[in-house]
Coordinates of C-alpha atoms in Angstrom, one line a residue:
M300 CA -25.1 -105.1 109.9
T301 CA -21.6 -104.9 110.8
I302 CA -19.4 -104.1 113.8
T303 CA -15.4 -103.4 113.7
L304 CA -12.5 -105.7 116.1
R305 CA -11.8 -102.0 117.4
K306 CA -15.4 -101.5 118.3
I307 CA -15.7 -104.8 120.6
E308 CA -12.4 -103.9 122.2
D309 CA -13.4 -100.9 123.4
L310 CA -16.9 -102.0 124.5
L311 CA -15.5 -105.0 126.2
K312 CA -12.8 -103.0 128.0
K313 CA -15.5 -100.4 129.3
E314 CA -17.2 -103.0 130.9
N315 CA -14.4 -104.8 132.3
L316 CA -15.2 -107.8 130.3
L317 CA -11.7 -108.7 128.6
K318 CA -9.7 -111.2 129.5
E319 CA -7.4 -111.1 126.9
F320 CA -6.5 -111.7 122.9
V321 CA -5.4 -114.8 121.9
H322 CA -3.0 -114.7 118.6
Q323 CA -0.5 -117.4 117.6
N324 CA -1.0 -118.8 120.5
N325 CA 0.0 -116.0 122.7
W326 CA -1.6 -113.9 124.7
F327 CA -2.1 -109.8 124.7
Y328 CA -4.6 -107.1 126.4
N329 CA -4.5 -104.9 123.1
L330 CA -6.0 -105.8 119.9
P331 CA -2.8 -107.7 118.4
V332 CA -4.1 -107.8 114.6
E333 CA -5.2 -105.5 111.6
D334 CA -9.2 -104.0 112.6
Q335 CA -11.4 -105.7 110.6
L336 CA -15.1 -105.3 109.8
L337 CA -16.8 -108.2 110.8
N338 CA -20.7 -108.7 109.4
A339 CA -22.6 -111.3 110.8
L340 CA -22.8 -112.7 114.4
S341 CA -23.5 -116.7 115.4
Y342 CA -23.7 -119.1 118.1
D343 CA -23.9 -122.0 115.8
S344 CA -21.5 -123.4 114.4
R345 CA -23.1 -123.9 111.4
K346 CA -23.8 -120.7 110.7
V347 CA -20.5 -118.8 110.2
T348 CA -17.7 -117.3 107.5
T349 CA -14.8 -115.8 107.5
D350 CA -16.5 -112.8 108.3
T351 CA -18.4 -113.7 111.1
L352 CA -18.2 -113.1 115.1
F353 CA -18.5 -116.8 116.7
F354 CA -19.5 -116.8 120.2
C355 CA -19.1 -120.5 122.2
K356 CA -21.3 -119.9 124.8
G357 CA -23.4 -122.7 126.7
L358 CA -23.1 -125.5 129.2
N359 CA -23.0 -128.0 126.6
F360 CA -20.1 -126.4 124.0
K361 CA -17.8 -128.7 122.8
E362 CA -14.4 -127.5 121.4
E363 CA -15.4 -129.6 118.5
Y364 CA -18.0 -127.5 117.7
L365 CA -15.4 -124.4 117.8
E366 CA -13.1 -126.7 115.3
K367 CA -15.8 -127.4 112.9
A368 CA -16.5 -123.9 112.2
I369 CA -13.0 -123.2 111.8
N370 CA -12.8 -125.5 109.3
E371 CA -15.2 -123.8 107.2
G372 CA -13.6 -120.8 107.2
L373 CA -14.3 -119.1 110.4
A374 CA -11.6 -116.8 111.8
I375 CA -12.6 -114.9 114.9
Y376 CA -14.0 -116.1 117.8
M377 CA -15.3 -115.1 121.8
S378 CA -14.9 -117.2 124.4
E379 CA -14.2 -117.5 127.8
T380 CA -11.8 -120.3 127.6
P381 CA -8.6 -120.1 125.5
Y382 CA -8.5 -122.5 122.9
E383 CA -5.7 -124.4 120.9
V384 CA -7.4 -123.9 117.4
S385 CA -5.7 -122.3 114.3
S386 CA -8.3 -119.1 114.0
K387 CA -7.0 -115.8 113.5
L388 CA -8.2 -114.3 116.9
G389 CA -9.9 -115.2 120.2
I390 CA -11.9 -112.9 122.0
I391 CA -11.6 -114.0 125.7
V392 CA -14.1 -112.5 128.0
T393 CA -14.9 -113.3 131.2
D394 CA -18.6 -113.6 130.8
I395 CA -19.8 -114.8 127.5
R396 CA -23.1 -114.7 127.7
K397 CA -22.9 -110.7 128.9
A398 CA -20.3 -110.1 126.1
M399 CA -22.5 -111.7 123.7
A400 CA -25.4 -109.1 124.6
L401 CA -23.6 -106.3 124.9
I402 CA -21.8 -107.1 121.4
S403 CA -25.5 -108.0 119.6
M404 CA -26.6 -104.6 120.4
H405 CA -24.6 -102.8 119.4
F406 CA -24.2 -104.6 116.1
Y407 CA -27.8 -103.8 115.6
E408 CA -27.7 -100.6 116.1
L409 CA -29.4 -100.4 120.0
P410 CA -32.9 -100.6 118.5
Q411 CA -33.9 -100.3 122.2
E412 CA -33.0 -96.5 121.7
K413 CA -35.8 -96.7 119.0
L414 CA -38.4 -98.2 120.9
T415 CA -40.8 -98.1 123.4
V416 CA -39.7 -101.4 125.5
I417 CA -42.5 -102.7 128.1
G418 CA -41.3 -105.9 129.9
F419 CA -43.5 -107.8 131.7
T420 CA -42.3 -110.6 134.6
G421 CA -44.2 -112.9 136.9
T422 CA -45.3 -116.2 137.7
K423 CA -48.4 -116.3 136.0
G424 CA -50.1 -113.8 133.6
K425 CA -47.1 -112.7 131.4
T426 CA -48.7 -113.8 128.3
T427 CA -52.3 -112.3 128.7
A428 CA -50.8 -108.7 130.2
A429 CA -48.7 -109.2 127.2
Y430 CA -51.9 -109.4 124.9
F431 CA -54.1 -107.1 126.3
T432 CA -51.1 -104.6 126.6
K433 CA -50.8 -105.5 122.5
F434 CA -54.3 -104.7 121.7
I435 CA -54.8 -101.8 124.1
L436 CA -51.5 -100.1 121.9
D437 CA -52.8 -101.1 118.8
D438 CA -55.7 -99.3 118.9
Y439 CA -53.3 -96.4 119.9
T440 CA -50.3 -96.9 117.5
S441 CA -52.5 -98.4 114.6
H442 CA -50.8 -101.7 114.8
K443 CA -47.3 -100.7 115.0
T444 CA -46.5 -102.7 118.4
A445 CA -43.8 -105.9 118.4
M446 CA -44.7 -108.5 120.9
F447 CA -41.8 -111.3 121.8
S448 CA -44.3 -113.6 124.2
T449 CA -44.2 -117.5 125.0
M450 CA -46.2 -118.4 122.7
N451 CA -46.2 -116.2 119.9
T452 CA -44.2 -113.0 118.0
T453 CA -45.0 -110.4 116.0
L454 CA -42.4 -108.4 114.3
D455 CA -44.6 -106.3 112.4
G456 CA -47.9 -106.1 114.5
I457 CA -49.8 -108.4 112.4
N458 CA -48.4 -111.4 111.8
Y459 CA -46.8 -114.0 114.0
F460 CA -44.6 -116.8 114.7
K461 CA -44.0 -119.4 117.1
S462 CA -41.7 -118.6 119.8
A463 CA -38.8 -120.7 120.7
L464 CA -38.0 -119.1 124.4
T465 CA -39.9 -117.0 126.2
T466 CA -37.1 -114.2 126.2
P467 CA -35.1 -115.0 123.3
E468 CA -31.7 -115.6 123.4
S469 CA -29.4 -111.9 123.0
L470 CA -28.4 -112.1 120.2
D471 CA -31.6 -113.2 118.3
L472 CA -33.2 -110.7 120.8
Y473 CA -31.7 -108.0 119.4
R474 CA -32.2 -108.9 115.5
M475 CA -35.4 -108.9 116.2
M476 CA -35.8 -105.8 117.7
H477 CA -33.7 -104.4 114.7
E478 CA -36.5 -106.3 112.4
A479 CA -38.9 -104.5 114.1
V480 CA -37.4 -100.8 113.9
E481 CA -37.4 -102.0 109.7
N482 CA -40.9 -102.6 110.0
N483 CA -41.9 -99.5 111.7
M484 CA -42.5 -100.7 114.9
T485 CA -43.1 -97.7 117.8
H486 CA -43.4 -100.0 120.8
L487 CA -42.2 -103.6 121.7
I488 CA -43.8 -105.4 124.5
M489 CA -41.4 -108.6 126.1
E490 CA -42.0 -111.3 128.6
V491 CA -39.0 -111.7 130.6
S492 CA -38.4 -114.8 131.9
S493 CA -36.5 -115.6 135.0
Q494 CA -33.6 -117.5 132.9
A495 CA -33.6 -113.5 130.7
Y496 CA -31.6 -112.2 134.0
K497 CA -30.2 -116.2 135.3
L498 CA -28.7 -116.2 131.6
Q499 CA -27.8 -112.2 130.6
R500 CA -30.3 -112.5 127.9
V501 CA -31.5 -109.0 128.6
Y502 CA -28.1 -107.7 130.0
G503 CA -27.7 -104.1 129.8
L504 CA -31.2 -103.6 128.0
T505 CA -33.5 -100.5 130.3
F506 CA -37.2 -101.1 130.0
D507 CA -39.1 -98.3 129.6
V508 CA -42.0 -99.7 131.6
G509 CA -41.5 -102.7 133.5
I510 CA -44.4 -105.1 134.8
F511 CA -44.2 -107.1 137.9
L512 CA -47.3 -109.3 137.9
N513 CA -47.0 -111.6 141.0
I514 CA -44.9 -114.8 142.2
S515 CA -44.6 -117.9 143.5
P516 CA -41.9 -120.9 143.1
D517 CA -41.8 -122.4 139.9
H518 CA -38.9 -123.3 137.6
I519 CA -37.1 -124.8 140.5
S520 CA -34.6 -127.8 139.1
P521 CA -30.8 -128.5 138.5
I522 CA -31.1 -126.9 134.9
E523 CA -33.1 -123.8 136.3
H524 CA -33.2 -122.5 139.5
P525 CA -32.0 -124.6 142.4
T526 CA -34.2 -122.4 144.6
F527 CA -37.2 -120.1 145.1
D528 CA -34.7 -117.6 146.3
D529 CA -32.8 -117.7 143.3
Y530 CA -35.8 -117.7 141.3
Y531 CA -37.4 -114.5 142.7
Y532 CA -34.1 -112.6 143.2
C533 CA -33.5 -112.8 139.1
K534 CA -37.5 -111.9 138.5
R535 CA -36.7 -109.0 141.0
Q536 CA -34.1 -108.0 138.2
L537 CA -36.6 -106.3 136.4
I538 CA -36.8 -103.3 138.6
E539 CA -33.5 -102.4 138.6
N540 CA -33.2 -102.6 135.0
S541 CA -36.7 -100.3 134.5
K542 CA -37.3 -96.5 133.9
Q543 CA -40.3 -97.0 135.8
M544 CA -42.5 -100.2 137.0
V545 CA -46.0 -101.3 137.3
L546 CA -46.3 -103.1 140.9
N547 CA -48.8 -106.1 142.0
A548 CA -49.7 -104.4 145.6
D549 CA -51.9 -108.3 146.6
T550 CA -48.0 -109.8 145.3
K551 CA -46.0 -112.2 148.0
D552 CA -43.6 -109.9 150.0
Y553 CA -44.9 -106.9 148.5
P554 CA -43.1 -104.8 150.5
L555 CA -39.9 -106.0 149.9
L556 CA -40.4 -105.5 146.1
K557 CA -41.8 -101.8 146.9
E558 CA -38.9 -101.6 149.1
M559 CA -36.4 -102.1 145.9
T560 CA -38.1 -100.1 144.1
E561 CA -37.9 -97.1 146.4
A562 CA -34.5 -98.0 147.1
R563 CA -33.6 -97.6 143.5
G564 CA -35.2 -94.3 143.0
V565 CA -37.9 -95.7 140.0
P566 CA -41.1 -94.2 139.8
Y567 CA -43.8 -97.0 139.9
Y568 CA -47.5 -97.2 140.3
S569 CA -49.4 -99.7 141.9
Y570 CA -52.5 -102.2 141.5
S571 CA -54.8 -104.6 143.5
S572 CA -58.0 -106.1 143.3
D573 CA -58.7 -104.7 146.9
N574 CA -56.1 -103.3 148.9
I575 CA -57.0 -99.8 149.4
D576 CA -53.3 -98.1 149.7
A577 CA -52.8 -99.0 146.3
D578 CA -53.0 -96.7 143.7
Y579 CA -55.4 -98.1 141.2
T580 CA -58.1 -101.0 142.1
W581 CA -60.6 -102.7 140.3
S582 CA -64.0 -103.8 141.5
K583 CA -66.9 -105.7 139.6
Q584 CA -70.6 -106.2 139.7
P585 CA -72.2 -109.6 141.7
N586 CA -72.3 -111.8 139.1
D587 CA -70.4 -110.1 136.2
L588 CA -68.0 -112.3 135.1
L589 CA -66.3 -109.8 132.3
N590 CA -67.1 -105.9 133.5
F591 CA -65.1 -104.2 135.9
T592 CA -64.7 -100.7 137.3
V593 CA -61.2 -98.7 137.6
N594 CA -61.0 -97.2 141.1
S595 CA -58.5 -94.9 142.7
S596 CA -58.6 -92.1 145.5
K597 CA -56.4 -90.3 143.1
D598 CA -56.6 -91.0 139.5
P599 CA -53.0 -89.7 138.8
L600 CA -53.3 -91.4 135.5
N601 CA -56.9 -91.1 134.4
L602 CA -58.4 -94.2 134.6
L603 CA -61.5 -94.1 136.5
G604 CA -64.4 -95.7 134.7
D605 CA -66.0 -98.6 133.3
Y606 CA -64.0 -102.0 131.3
S607 CA -65.1 -105.2 129.5
I608 CA -63.0 -107.8 129.1
R609 CA -63.4 -111.1 126.8
L610 CA -61.8 -113.4 129.4
M611 CA -63.6 -115.0 132.4
G612 CA -61.7 -115.2 135.8
D613 CA -60.6 -112.3 138.0
F614 CA -57.5 -112.9 137.9
N615 CA -57.9 -111.6 134.4
K616 CA -59.2 -108.3 135.9
D617 CA -55.6 -108.2 137.6
N618 CA -54.1 -108.4 134.2
A619 CA -56.2 -105.7 132.5
L620 CA -55.8 -103.4 135.5
A621 CA -52.0 -103.8 135.2
S622 CA -52.1 -103.3 131.4
L623 CA -54.0 -100.0 131.5
I624 CA -51.4 -98.2 133.8
T625 CA -48.8 -99.5 131.6
T626 CA -50.5 -98.4 128.6
T627 CA -51.1 -95.0 129.9
L628 CA -47.2 -94.6 130.8
A629 CA -46.3 -95.5 127.1
G630 CA -48.6 -92.8 125.9
A631 CA -52.1 -94.7 125.3
S632 CA -55.3 -93.2 126.3
Q633 CA -58.0 -93.8 128.4
K634 CA -60.5 -94.4 125.8
N635 CA -57.5 -96.5 123.6
G636 CA -57.3 -98.8 126.5
Q637 CA -61.1 -99.1 126.7
H638 CA -61.4 -99.8 123.3
G639 CA -58.4 -102.3 122.9
L640 CA -59.7 -104.6 126.2
K641 CA -62.7 -104.8 124.8
E642 CA -61.1 -106.6 121.8
A643 CA -58.6 -108.5 123.5
L644 CA -58.3 -112.3 122.8
V645 CA -55.1 -114.7 123.8
P646 CA -54.5 -117.5 122.1
G647 CA -54.8 -120.3 124.9
R648 CA -55.9 -118.6 127.4
M649 CA -59.6 -119.4 129.4
E650 CA -61.3 -120.5 125.9
H651 CA -64.4 -121.9 126.8
L652 CA -66.2 -124.3 125.3
K653 CA -69.9 -126.3 126.0
H654 CA -70.3 -129.4 126.3
P655 CA -73.4 -130.8 124.1
N656 CA -75.2 -132.1 128.0
G657 CA -74.2 -128.8 129.3
A658 CA -71.0 -128.9 131.2
S659 CA -68.3 -126.4 131.0
I660 CA -64.9 -126.8 129.2
F661 CA -62.3 -124.5 129.9
I662 CA -59.0 -124.6 128.0
D663 CA -56.0 -122.5 129.7
Y664 CA -52.0 -122.7 129.3
A665 CA -52.1 -122.8 132.9
H666 CA -48.9 -124.8 133.7
N667 CA -48.1 -123.8 137.1
Y668 CA -49.1 -123.5 140.7
L669 CA -50.2 -120.5 140.8
S670 CA -52.0 -120.1 137.3
L671 CA -53.4 -123.6 138.3
K672 CA -54.6 -122.8 141.8
N673 CA -56.5 -119.7 140.1
L674 CA -58.2 -121.1 137.1
L675 CA -59.7 -124.2 139.3
T676 CA -61.1 -121.4 141.9
F677 CA -62.3 -120.2 139.1
A678 CA -63.9 -123.1 138.0
K679 CA -65.4 -124.1 141.5
E680 CA -66.9 -120.2 142.3
A681 CA -68.7 -120.3 138.5
H682 CA -70.3 -124.1 138.6
P683 CA -70.0 -124.7 142.6
E684 CA -72.7 -128.1 142.3
G685 CA -70.7 -129.7 139.7
K686 CA -67.3 -131.9 139.6
I687 CA -64.5 -130.8 138.7
I688 CA -62.3 -132.6 136.1
T689 CA -59.0 -132.0 135.6
V690 CA -56.6 -132.8 132.8
I691 CA -52.8 -132.1 133.1
G692 CA -49.2 -132.9 133.0
S693 CA -46.2 -131.5 133.2
T694 CA -43.0 -131.3 131.8
G695 CA -39.8 -133.1 131.3
E696 CA -36.4 -132.2 132.3
K697 CA -37.7 -128.8 133.5
A698 CA -39.5 -127.4 136.1
I699 CA -39.3 -130.4 138.1
S700 CA -41.4 -128.8 141.5
R701 CA -44.5 -128.2 139.1
R702 CA -45.3 -132.0 140.1
A703 CA -45.6 -131.5 143.8
D704 CA -47.1 -127.9 143.2
F705 CA -49.9 -129.8 140.8
G706 CA -50.6 -132.2 143.6
Q707 CA -50.9 -129.6 145.8
V708 CA -53.8 -128.1 144.0
L709 CA -56.2 -130.8 142.8
S710 CA -55.7 -132.2 146.4
E711 CA -57.2 -128.9 147.4
L712 CA -59.6 -128.1 144.4
T713 CA -60.3 -131.2 141.8
D714 CA -62.8 -134.2 142.4
I715 CA -61.1 -135.8 139.3
A716 CA -57.6 -136.0 138.4
I717 CA -56.9 -137.3 134.5
L718 CA -52.6 -137.3 134.4
T719 CA -51.8 -137.1 130.8
S720 CA -48.3 -136.1 128.9
D721 CA -46.9 -132.8 128.5
D722 CA -43.8 -132.0 126.7
P723 CA -42.3 -135.0 128.4
A724 CA -39.0 -134.7 126.5
S725 CA -36.9 -137.7 127.3
E726 CA -38.8 -138.5 130.2
D727 CA -41.2 -141.6 130.7
P728 CA -45.0 -139.3 130.8
K729 CA -46.0 -142.4 133.3
K730 CA -43.2 -141.9 135.7
I731 CA -43.7 -137.4 135.6
A732 CA -47.8 -138.7 136.3
S733 CA -47.1 -140.8 138.8
E734 CA -44.9 -138.0 140.9
I735 CA -48.0 -136.3 140.4
C736 CA -50.4 -138.5 142.1
Q737 CA -48.0 -138.9 145.1
A738 CA -48.1 -135.5 145.7
I739 CA -51.9 -135.6 145.9
T740 CA -53.1 -135.9 149.5
N741 CA -56.6 -135.8 149.4
E742 CA -58.0 -139.8 149.1
H743 CA -61.2 -138.3 147.9
V744 CA -59.9 -137.3 144.6
E745 CA -60.4 -140.0 142.2
Q746 CA -56.6 -140.5 139.9
I747 CA -56.6 -141.4 136.3
V748 CA -53.6 -142.0 134.3
I749 CA -54.1 -141.5 130.6
V750 CA -50.6 -141.1 128.7
D751 CA -52.5 -140.4 125.2
R752 CA -53.3 -136.8 125.3
V753 CA -56.3 -136.3 123.3
E754 CA -58.0 -139.9 124.8
A755 CA -57.4 -138.4 128.1
I756 CA -59.2 -135.6 127.1
N757 CA -61.9 -137.5 125.4
H758 CA -62.2 -139.5 128.7
A759 CA -62.7 -136.7 130.7
L760 CA -65.8 -135.3 128.4
D761 CA -67.3 -138.7 128.2
I762 CA -67.7 -139.0 132.1
A763 CA -68.6 -135.3 132.5
T764 CA -72.2 -134.5 133.4
E765 CA -74.3 -131.7 132.8
K766 CA -73.2 -129.1 135.9
D767 CA -69.9 -130.2 135.8
S768 CA -66.7 -128.4 134.7
V769 CA -63.4 -129.8 132.0
I770 CA -60.3 -128.0 132.4
L771 CA -58.0 -129.1 130.0
A772 CA -55.2 -127.2 131.4
G773 CA -51.2 -126.8 130.1
K774 CA -51.4 -126.5 126.7
G775 CA -53.6 -124.4 124.9
Q776 CA -53.2 -124.5 121.8
D777 CA -49.9 -125.3 121.4
K778 CA -49.9 -127.7 118.0
Y779 CA -46.8 -130.0 119.0
Q780 CA -45.7 -131.9 122.2
K781 CA -41.7 -132.0 123.1
I782 CA -40.9 -136.0 123.2
N783 CA -37.5 -137.3 123.0
G784 CA -35.7 -133.9 121.9
V785 CA -38.6 -133.6 118.9
D786 CA -41.4 -131.3 118.2
T787 CA -44.3 -133.9 117.5
D788 CA -47.1 -132.9 115.7
Y789 CA -50.2 -132.7 118.1
I790 CA -53.7 -131.0 117.4
G791 CA -53.8 -128.9 120.0
D792 CA -56.5 -129.1 123.1
S793 CA -59.1 -127.2 121.3
V794 CA -59.0 -129.1 118.5
A795 CA -59.3 -131.9 120.6
A796 CA -62.0 -131.0 122.6
E797 CA -64.1 -129.4 119.5
K798 CA -63.8 -132.8 117.6
Y799 CA -65.3 -134.7 120.3
I800 CA -68.4 -132.1 120.5
A801 CA -68.6 -132.4 116.7
S802 CA -68.7 -136.1 117.2
L803 CA -71.9 -135.6 120.0
N804 CA -73.6 -133.6 117.2
K805 CA -73.4 -135.8 114.4

């Protein structure tokens, strides 16, 4: 991969991102040096050469990082601020994140134009809907579907690796998209986070199909979104950056989403669990947890019929219907949809184990208000005669608002709350647990704090009786916890529960 300085100049000027060039401590509007071929991009000062374009980005960026890179041979940097350093050239821009996205997509030869790109946004359900979509499109494309999800990423349709971010930094995003193209992928499924738009990670990217699943307050903190309005606005940017939209008609403020979509002239299909005005709805048979029927008064996409999924919970039928509409717009058939959904499994989502005494154990990645509420509501409906025992923690340093949200849900829908650690980062997990406890307003909810997560799980399983439901929420199959900036090994909620069950069955 290569890009010339002249190409960079043209791109930045066209997007009105160029402020000036800095050369020998003088400022210029036009490129003041000979054109040069660059063969690498980087925002890591430890990974540069003479032919690298280095992006000075991030709130924590320090000039010493740039000086270190120049000492290692770096000649050209891009920044929002001109620095008095001994580089050959400084490219000063109005928005470094937009500029990095723009340059990256062209450096990697516009890979989005060689893929059908699908983007899911929403507070909950993105990963489940993405996996449902992946299985359906795999049936359609013979496993030529790449995916960037919260949990895992695949660039060849088959082999997965752990994701660092829900939506990668733009430079990494386009690098991975290019690799997917090189691997002969035809489709790409992405989870699009609010931070992706807040931090311009998807600047300039148009999705072939965008899906708005739902919305509720989340990621409200000083380092993420200061308000729900800011969070919601960032989520809605998917609408104006998609060629077609799929909208959940049960979403809060659906009229706003509909108005925005129509005002932008974006074609869309709506779905719902029971809103007859939606293009598509689903229905189920009494006491049937896994099968559902798709209904429509017009059926423009030929989706009427019966479907089966392997994940319990009505909210997963919502995700399945969204995926059916999405994959049809991406070229799949109804049979692809039926086959794919029947086979789809999602790591860490609604895993179900049986306690030797008969109690149900549900393991789910539920990590915000809406996902936890849906999970506990399902457990209450499925096992109304028993107690709900919930093991949960909350992340440190980010999404601070979740602590109060969890307290509210636990007040309404659990009998015993066991508060534990969940990626505490630099915060004291006892303090985080205490803040959740303070938000529990129902005096009948028993509160227990056990910081060690495996011990907390074992205690929940110790006290469960045959009609109870034990909810292990937040970690799913995560194999590490973030503690003091370090990814610390963790066996995972599923393994912890399975080890407990095995010890009783000896």
